[in-house]
mmCIF file of C-alpha atoms and ligand atoms in Angstrom:
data_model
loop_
_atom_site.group_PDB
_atom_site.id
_atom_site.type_symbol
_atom_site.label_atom_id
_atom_site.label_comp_id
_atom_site.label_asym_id
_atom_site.label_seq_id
_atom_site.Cartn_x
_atom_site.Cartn_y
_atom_site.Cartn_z
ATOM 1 C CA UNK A 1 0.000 0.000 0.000
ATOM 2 C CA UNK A 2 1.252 3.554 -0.850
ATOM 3 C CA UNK A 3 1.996 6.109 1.911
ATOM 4 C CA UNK A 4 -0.051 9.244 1.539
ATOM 5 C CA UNK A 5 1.974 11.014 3.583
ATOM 6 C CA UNK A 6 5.000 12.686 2.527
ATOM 7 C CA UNK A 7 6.982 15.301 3.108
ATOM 8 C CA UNK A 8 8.786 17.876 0.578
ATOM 9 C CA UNK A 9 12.630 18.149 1.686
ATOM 10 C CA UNK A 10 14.109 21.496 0.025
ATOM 11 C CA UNK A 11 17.884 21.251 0.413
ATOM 12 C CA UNK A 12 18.206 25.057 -0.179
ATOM 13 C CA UNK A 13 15.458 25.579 2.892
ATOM 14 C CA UNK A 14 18.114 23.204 5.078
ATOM 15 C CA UNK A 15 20.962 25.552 3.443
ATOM 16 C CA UNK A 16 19.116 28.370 4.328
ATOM 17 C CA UNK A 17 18.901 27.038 7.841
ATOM 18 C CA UNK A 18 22.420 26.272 8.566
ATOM 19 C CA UNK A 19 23.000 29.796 6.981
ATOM 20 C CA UNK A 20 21.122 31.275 9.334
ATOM 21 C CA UNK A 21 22.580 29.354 12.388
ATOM 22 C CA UNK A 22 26.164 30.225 10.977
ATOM 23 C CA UNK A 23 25.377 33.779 11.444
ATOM 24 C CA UNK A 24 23.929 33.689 15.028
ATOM 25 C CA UNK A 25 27.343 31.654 16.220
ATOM 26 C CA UNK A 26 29.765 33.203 14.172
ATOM 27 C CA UNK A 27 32.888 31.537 12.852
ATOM 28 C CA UNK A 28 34.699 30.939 15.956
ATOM 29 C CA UNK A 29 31.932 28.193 17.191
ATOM 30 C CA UNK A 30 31.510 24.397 15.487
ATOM 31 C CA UNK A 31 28.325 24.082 13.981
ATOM 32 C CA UNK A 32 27.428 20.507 14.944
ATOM 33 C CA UNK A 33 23.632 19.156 13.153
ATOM 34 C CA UNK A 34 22.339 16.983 14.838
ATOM 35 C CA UNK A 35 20.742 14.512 12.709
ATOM 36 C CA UNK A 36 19.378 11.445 14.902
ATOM 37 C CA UNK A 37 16.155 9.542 13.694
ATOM 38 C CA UNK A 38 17.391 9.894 9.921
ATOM 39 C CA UNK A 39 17.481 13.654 10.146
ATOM 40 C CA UNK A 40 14.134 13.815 12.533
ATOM 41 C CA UNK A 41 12.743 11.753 9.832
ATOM 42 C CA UNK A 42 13.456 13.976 6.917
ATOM 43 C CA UNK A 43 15.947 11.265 5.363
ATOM 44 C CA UNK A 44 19.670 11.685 5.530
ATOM 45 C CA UNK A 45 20.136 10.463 2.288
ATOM 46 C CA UNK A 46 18.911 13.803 0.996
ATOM 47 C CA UNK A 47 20.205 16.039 3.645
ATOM 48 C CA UNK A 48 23.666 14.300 3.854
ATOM 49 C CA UNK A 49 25.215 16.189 1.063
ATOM 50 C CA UNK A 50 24.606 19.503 2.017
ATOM 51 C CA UNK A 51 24.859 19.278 5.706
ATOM 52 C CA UNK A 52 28.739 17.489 5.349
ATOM 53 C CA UNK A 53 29.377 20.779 3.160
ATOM 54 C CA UNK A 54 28.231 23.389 5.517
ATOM 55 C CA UNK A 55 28.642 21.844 8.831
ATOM 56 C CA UNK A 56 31.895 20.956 11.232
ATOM 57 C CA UNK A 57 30.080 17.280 12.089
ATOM 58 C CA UNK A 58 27.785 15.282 12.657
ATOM 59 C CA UNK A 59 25.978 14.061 16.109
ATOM 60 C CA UNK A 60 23.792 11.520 16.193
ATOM 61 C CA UNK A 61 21.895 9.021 18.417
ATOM 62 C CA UNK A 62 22.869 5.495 18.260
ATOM 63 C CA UNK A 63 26.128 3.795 17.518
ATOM 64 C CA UNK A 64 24.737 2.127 13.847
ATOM 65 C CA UNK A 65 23.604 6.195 12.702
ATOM 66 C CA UNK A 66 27.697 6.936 13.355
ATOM 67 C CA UNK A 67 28.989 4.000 11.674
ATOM 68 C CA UNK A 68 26.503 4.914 8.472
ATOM 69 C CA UNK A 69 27.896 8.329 8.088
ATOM 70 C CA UNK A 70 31.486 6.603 7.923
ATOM 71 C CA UNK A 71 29.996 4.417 5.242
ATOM 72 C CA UNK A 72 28.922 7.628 3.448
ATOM 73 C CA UNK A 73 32.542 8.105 3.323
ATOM 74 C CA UNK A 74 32.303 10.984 6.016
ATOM 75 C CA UNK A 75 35.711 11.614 7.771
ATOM 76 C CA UNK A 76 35.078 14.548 9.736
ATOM 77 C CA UNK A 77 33.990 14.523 13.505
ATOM 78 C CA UNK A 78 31.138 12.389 14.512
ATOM 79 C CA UNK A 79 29.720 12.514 18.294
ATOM 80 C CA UNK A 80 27.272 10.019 19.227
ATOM 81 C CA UNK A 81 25.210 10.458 21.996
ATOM 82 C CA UNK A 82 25.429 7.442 23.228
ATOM 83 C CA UNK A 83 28.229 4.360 23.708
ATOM 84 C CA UNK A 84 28.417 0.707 22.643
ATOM 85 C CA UNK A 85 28.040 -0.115 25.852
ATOM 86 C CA UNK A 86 25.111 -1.665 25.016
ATOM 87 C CA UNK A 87 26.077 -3.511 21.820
ATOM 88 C CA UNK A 88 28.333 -6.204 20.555
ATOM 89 C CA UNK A 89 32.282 -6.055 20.713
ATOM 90 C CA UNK A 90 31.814 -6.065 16.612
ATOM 91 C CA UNK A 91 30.350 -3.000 17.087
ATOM 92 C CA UNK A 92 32.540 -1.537 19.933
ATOM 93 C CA UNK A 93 35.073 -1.811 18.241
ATOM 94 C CA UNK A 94 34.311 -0.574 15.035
ATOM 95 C CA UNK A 95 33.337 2.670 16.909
ATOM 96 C CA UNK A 96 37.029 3.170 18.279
ATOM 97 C CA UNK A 97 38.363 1.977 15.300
ATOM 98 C CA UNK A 98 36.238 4.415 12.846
ATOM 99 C CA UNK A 99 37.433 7.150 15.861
ATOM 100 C CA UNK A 100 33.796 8.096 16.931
ATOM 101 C CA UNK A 101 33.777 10.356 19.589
ATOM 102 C CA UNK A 102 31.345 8.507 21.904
ATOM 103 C CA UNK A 103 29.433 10.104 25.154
ATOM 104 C CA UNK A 104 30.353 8.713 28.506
ATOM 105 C CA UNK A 105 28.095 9.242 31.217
ATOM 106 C CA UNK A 106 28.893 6.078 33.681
ATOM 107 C CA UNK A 107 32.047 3.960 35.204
ATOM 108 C CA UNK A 108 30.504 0.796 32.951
ATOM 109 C CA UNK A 109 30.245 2.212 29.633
ATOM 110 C CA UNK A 110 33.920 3.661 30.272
ATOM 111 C CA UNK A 111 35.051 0.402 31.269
ATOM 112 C CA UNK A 112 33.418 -1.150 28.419
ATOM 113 C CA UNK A 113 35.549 1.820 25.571
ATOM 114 C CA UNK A 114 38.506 1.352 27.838
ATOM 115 C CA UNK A 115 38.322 -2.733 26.539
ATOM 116 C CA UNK A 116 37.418 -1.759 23.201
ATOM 117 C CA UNK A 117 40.291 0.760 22.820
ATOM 118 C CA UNK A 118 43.076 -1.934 24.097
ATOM 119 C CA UNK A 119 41.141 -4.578 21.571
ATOM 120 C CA UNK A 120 41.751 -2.445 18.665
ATOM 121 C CA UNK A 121 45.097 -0.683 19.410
ATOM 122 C CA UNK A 122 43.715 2.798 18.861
ATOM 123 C CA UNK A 123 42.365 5.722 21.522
ATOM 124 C CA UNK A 124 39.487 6.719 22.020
ATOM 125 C CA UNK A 125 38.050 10.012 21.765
ATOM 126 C CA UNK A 126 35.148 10.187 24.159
ATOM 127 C CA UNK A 127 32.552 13.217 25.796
ATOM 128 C CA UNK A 128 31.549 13.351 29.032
ATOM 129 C CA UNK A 129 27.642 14.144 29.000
ATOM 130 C CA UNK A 130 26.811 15.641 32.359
ATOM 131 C CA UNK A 131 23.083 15.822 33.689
ATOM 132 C CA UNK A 132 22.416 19.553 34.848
ATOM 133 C CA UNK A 133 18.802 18.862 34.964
ATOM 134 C CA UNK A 134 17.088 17.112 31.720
ATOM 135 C CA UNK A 135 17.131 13.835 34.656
ATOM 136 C CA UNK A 136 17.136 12.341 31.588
ATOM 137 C CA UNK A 137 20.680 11.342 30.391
ATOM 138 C CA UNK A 138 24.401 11.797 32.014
ATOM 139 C CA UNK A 139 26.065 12.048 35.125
ATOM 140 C CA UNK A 140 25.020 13.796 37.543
ATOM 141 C CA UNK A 141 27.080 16.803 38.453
ATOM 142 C CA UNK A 142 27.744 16.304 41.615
ATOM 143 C CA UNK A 143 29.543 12.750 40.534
ATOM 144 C CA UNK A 144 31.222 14.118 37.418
ATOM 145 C CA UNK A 145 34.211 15.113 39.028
ATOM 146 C CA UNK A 146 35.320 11.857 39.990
ATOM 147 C CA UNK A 147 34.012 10.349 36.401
ATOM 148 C CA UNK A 148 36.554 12.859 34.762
ATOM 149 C CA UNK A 149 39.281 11.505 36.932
ATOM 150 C CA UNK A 150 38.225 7.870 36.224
ATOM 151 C CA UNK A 151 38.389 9.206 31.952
ATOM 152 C CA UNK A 152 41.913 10.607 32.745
ATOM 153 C CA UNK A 153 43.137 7.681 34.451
ATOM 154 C CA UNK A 154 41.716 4.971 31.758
ATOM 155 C CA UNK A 155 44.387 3.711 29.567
ATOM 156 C CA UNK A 156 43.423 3.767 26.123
ATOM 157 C CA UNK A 157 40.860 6.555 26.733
ATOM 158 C CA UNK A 158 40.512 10.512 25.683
ATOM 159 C CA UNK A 159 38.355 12.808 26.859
ATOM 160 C CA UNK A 160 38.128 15.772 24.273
ATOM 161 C CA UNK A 161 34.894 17.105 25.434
ATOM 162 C CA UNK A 162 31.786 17.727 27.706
ATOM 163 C CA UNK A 163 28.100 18.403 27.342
ATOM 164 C CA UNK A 164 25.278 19.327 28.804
ATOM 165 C CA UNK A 165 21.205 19.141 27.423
ATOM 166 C CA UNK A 166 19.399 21.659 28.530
ATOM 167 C CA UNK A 167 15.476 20.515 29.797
ATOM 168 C CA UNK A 168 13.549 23.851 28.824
ATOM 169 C CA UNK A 169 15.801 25.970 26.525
ATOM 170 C CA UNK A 170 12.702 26.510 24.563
ATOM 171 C CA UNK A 171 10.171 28.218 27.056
ATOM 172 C CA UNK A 172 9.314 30.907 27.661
ATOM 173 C CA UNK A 173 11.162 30.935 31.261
ATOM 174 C CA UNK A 174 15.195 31.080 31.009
ATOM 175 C CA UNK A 175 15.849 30.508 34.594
ATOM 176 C CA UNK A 176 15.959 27.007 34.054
ATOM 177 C CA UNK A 177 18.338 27.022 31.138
ATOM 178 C CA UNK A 178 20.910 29.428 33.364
ATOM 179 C CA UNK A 179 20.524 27.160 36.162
ATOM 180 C CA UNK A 180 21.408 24.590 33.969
ATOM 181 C CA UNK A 181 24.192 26.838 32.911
ATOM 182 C CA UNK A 182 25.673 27.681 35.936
ATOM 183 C CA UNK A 183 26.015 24.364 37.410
ATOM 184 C CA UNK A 184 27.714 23.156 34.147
ATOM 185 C CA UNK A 185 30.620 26.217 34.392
ATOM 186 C CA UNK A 186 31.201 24.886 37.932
ATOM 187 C CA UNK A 187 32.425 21.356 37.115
ATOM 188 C CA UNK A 188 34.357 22.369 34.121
ATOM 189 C CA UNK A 189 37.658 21.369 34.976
ATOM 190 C CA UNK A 190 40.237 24.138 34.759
ATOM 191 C CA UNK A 191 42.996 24.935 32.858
ATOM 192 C CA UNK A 192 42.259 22.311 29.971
ATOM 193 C CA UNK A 193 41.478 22.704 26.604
ATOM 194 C CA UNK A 194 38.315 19.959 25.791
ATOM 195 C CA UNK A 195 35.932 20.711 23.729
ATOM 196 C CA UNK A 196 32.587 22.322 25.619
ATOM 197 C CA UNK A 197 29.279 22.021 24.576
ATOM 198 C CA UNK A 198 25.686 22.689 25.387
ATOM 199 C CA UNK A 199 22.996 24.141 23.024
ATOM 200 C CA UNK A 200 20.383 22.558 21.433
ATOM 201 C CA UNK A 201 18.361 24.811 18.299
ATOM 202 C CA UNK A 202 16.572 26.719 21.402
ATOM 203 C CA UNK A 203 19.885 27.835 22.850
ATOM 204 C CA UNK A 204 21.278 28.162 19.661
ATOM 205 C CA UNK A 205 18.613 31.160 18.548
ATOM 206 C CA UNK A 206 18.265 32.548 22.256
ATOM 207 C CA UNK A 207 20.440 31.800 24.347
ATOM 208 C CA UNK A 208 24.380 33.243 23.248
ATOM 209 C CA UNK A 209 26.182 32.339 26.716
ATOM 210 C CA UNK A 210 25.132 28.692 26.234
ATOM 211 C CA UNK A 211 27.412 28.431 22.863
ATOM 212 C CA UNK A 212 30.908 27.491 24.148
ATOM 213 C CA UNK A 213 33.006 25.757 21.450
ATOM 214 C CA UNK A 214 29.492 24.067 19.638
ATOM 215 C CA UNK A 215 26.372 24.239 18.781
ATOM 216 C CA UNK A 216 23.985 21.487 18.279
ATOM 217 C CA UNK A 217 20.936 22.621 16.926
ATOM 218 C CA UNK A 218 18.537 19.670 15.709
ATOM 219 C CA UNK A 219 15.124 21.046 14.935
ATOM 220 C CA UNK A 220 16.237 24.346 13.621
ATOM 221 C CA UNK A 221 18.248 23.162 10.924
ATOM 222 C CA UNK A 222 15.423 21.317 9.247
ATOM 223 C CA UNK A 223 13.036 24.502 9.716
ATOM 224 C CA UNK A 224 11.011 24.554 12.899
ATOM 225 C CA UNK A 225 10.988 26.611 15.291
ATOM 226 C CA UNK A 226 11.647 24.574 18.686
ATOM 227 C CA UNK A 227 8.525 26.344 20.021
ATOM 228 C CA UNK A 228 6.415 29.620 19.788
ATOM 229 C CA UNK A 229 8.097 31.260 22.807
ATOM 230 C CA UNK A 230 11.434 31.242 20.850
ATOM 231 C CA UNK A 231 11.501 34.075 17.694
HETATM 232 C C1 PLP B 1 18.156 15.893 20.137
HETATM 233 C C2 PLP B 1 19.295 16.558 20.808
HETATM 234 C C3 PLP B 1 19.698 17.853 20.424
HETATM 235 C C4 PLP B 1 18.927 18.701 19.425
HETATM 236 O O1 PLP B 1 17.783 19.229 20.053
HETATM 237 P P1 PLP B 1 16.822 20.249 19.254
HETATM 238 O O2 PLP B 1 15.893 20.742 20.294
HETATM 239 O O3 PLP B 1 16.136 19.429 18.201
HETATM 240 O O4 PLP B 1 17.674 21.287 18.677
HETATM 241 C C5 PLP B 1 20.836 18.384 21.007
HETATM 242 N N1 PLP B 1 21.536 17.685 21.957
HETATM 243 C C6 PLP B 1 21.155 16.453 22.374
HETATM 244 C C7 PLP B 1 21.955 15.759 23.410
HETATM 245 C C8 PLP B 1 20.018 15.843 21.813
HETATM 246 O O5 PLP B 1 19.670 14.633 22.230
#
């Protein structure tokens, strides 16, 4: 049976977007799409193209979405949200050996890259996401500390970055977001150079101080606006 229900996919409307985006962060920040669920479902076939062009990488969900983009012949940065923890060795190691940067947000799935680094000969690279608030995903703050000494101390093992997800970026209310903020400056470790993330498409169009060293607008790149209260 046919679907009735499509959707049109302009690529100049996405180039538009990241256009747009480019010009809120400037040059000095990594534009970073993040294109999980096939592009939020608007096919990354189409998008991939374009987006590789314009953008400084990719982040996406799930361990198979990173490895895809490598088959695409992609060689730039990829962050995955997530680790292998959950999958095979096959595809642990393909992650470390493809150099994926991959999120750590617990003492298993770091024990579980630390294996898959000294299986494959190679470091590597991973982010350290750190829950300010979402409860959703990550460490919580008050144990990241002690989860960026166990990274350090990991043979094998890089950390190049950390990341926060902000929970309400896109109401109308910002106290959340600097909240969110606030607690994430006080457990960056000092006097290093990682990589420091935090905005998602609301922070991206609202919310400057949130912009560190990348952006990671989902949404906004393929042409919604997160939500009414953000213009
Ligand atoms: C989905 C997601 C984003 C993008 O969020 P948008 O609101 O679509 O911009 C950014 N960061 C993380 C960690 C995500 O899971």
């Amino acid at each position: 049976m046919k679907n009735y229900l499509t959707a049109s996919i302009s690529e100049s409307a996405v180039r538009h977007n990241i256009a747009v985006l480019r010009g809120l962060v400037g040059e000095g920040v990594k534009l970073c799409p993040v294109v999980k669920d096939d592009c939020f479902g608007h096919g990354m076939d189409v998008l991939y193209p374009v987006l590789a062009e314009l953008t400084d990488g990719f982040a996406v969900a799930a361990p198979l979405e990173a490895l895809e983009l490598r088959n695409k012949g992609y060689h730039g940065f990829i962050l995955c949200f997530l680790s292998a923890y959950f999958d095979d060795f096959t595809i642990q190691d393909e992650l470390v050996w493809q150099e994926i940067t991959q999120t750590v947000m617990s003492r298993s799935a770091l024990t579980s890259i630390q294996e898959a680094a000294r299986r494959v000969g190679k470091t590597a690279r991973v982010h350290l996401k750190v829950d300010t608030g979402m409860g959703r995903l990550g460490v919580p703050a008050s144990q990241a500390a002690e989860l960026i000494r166990q990274i350090r101390e990991a043979p094998g093992v890089e950390l190049t970055g950390m990341y926060t997800h902000f929970a309400t970026a896109d109401g109308e209310d910002h106290g959340m977001t600097l909240q969110q903020l606030e607690l994430f400056e006080s457990i960056l470790p000092e006097g290093t150079s990682i990589m420091k993330h935090a905005a998602n498409s609301a922070a991206t169009i609202g919310f400057p101080a949130a912009y560190f060293d990348m952006v990671r607008p989902g949404i906004a790149v393929y042409g919604c606006h997160p939500s009414d209260a953000v213009s």
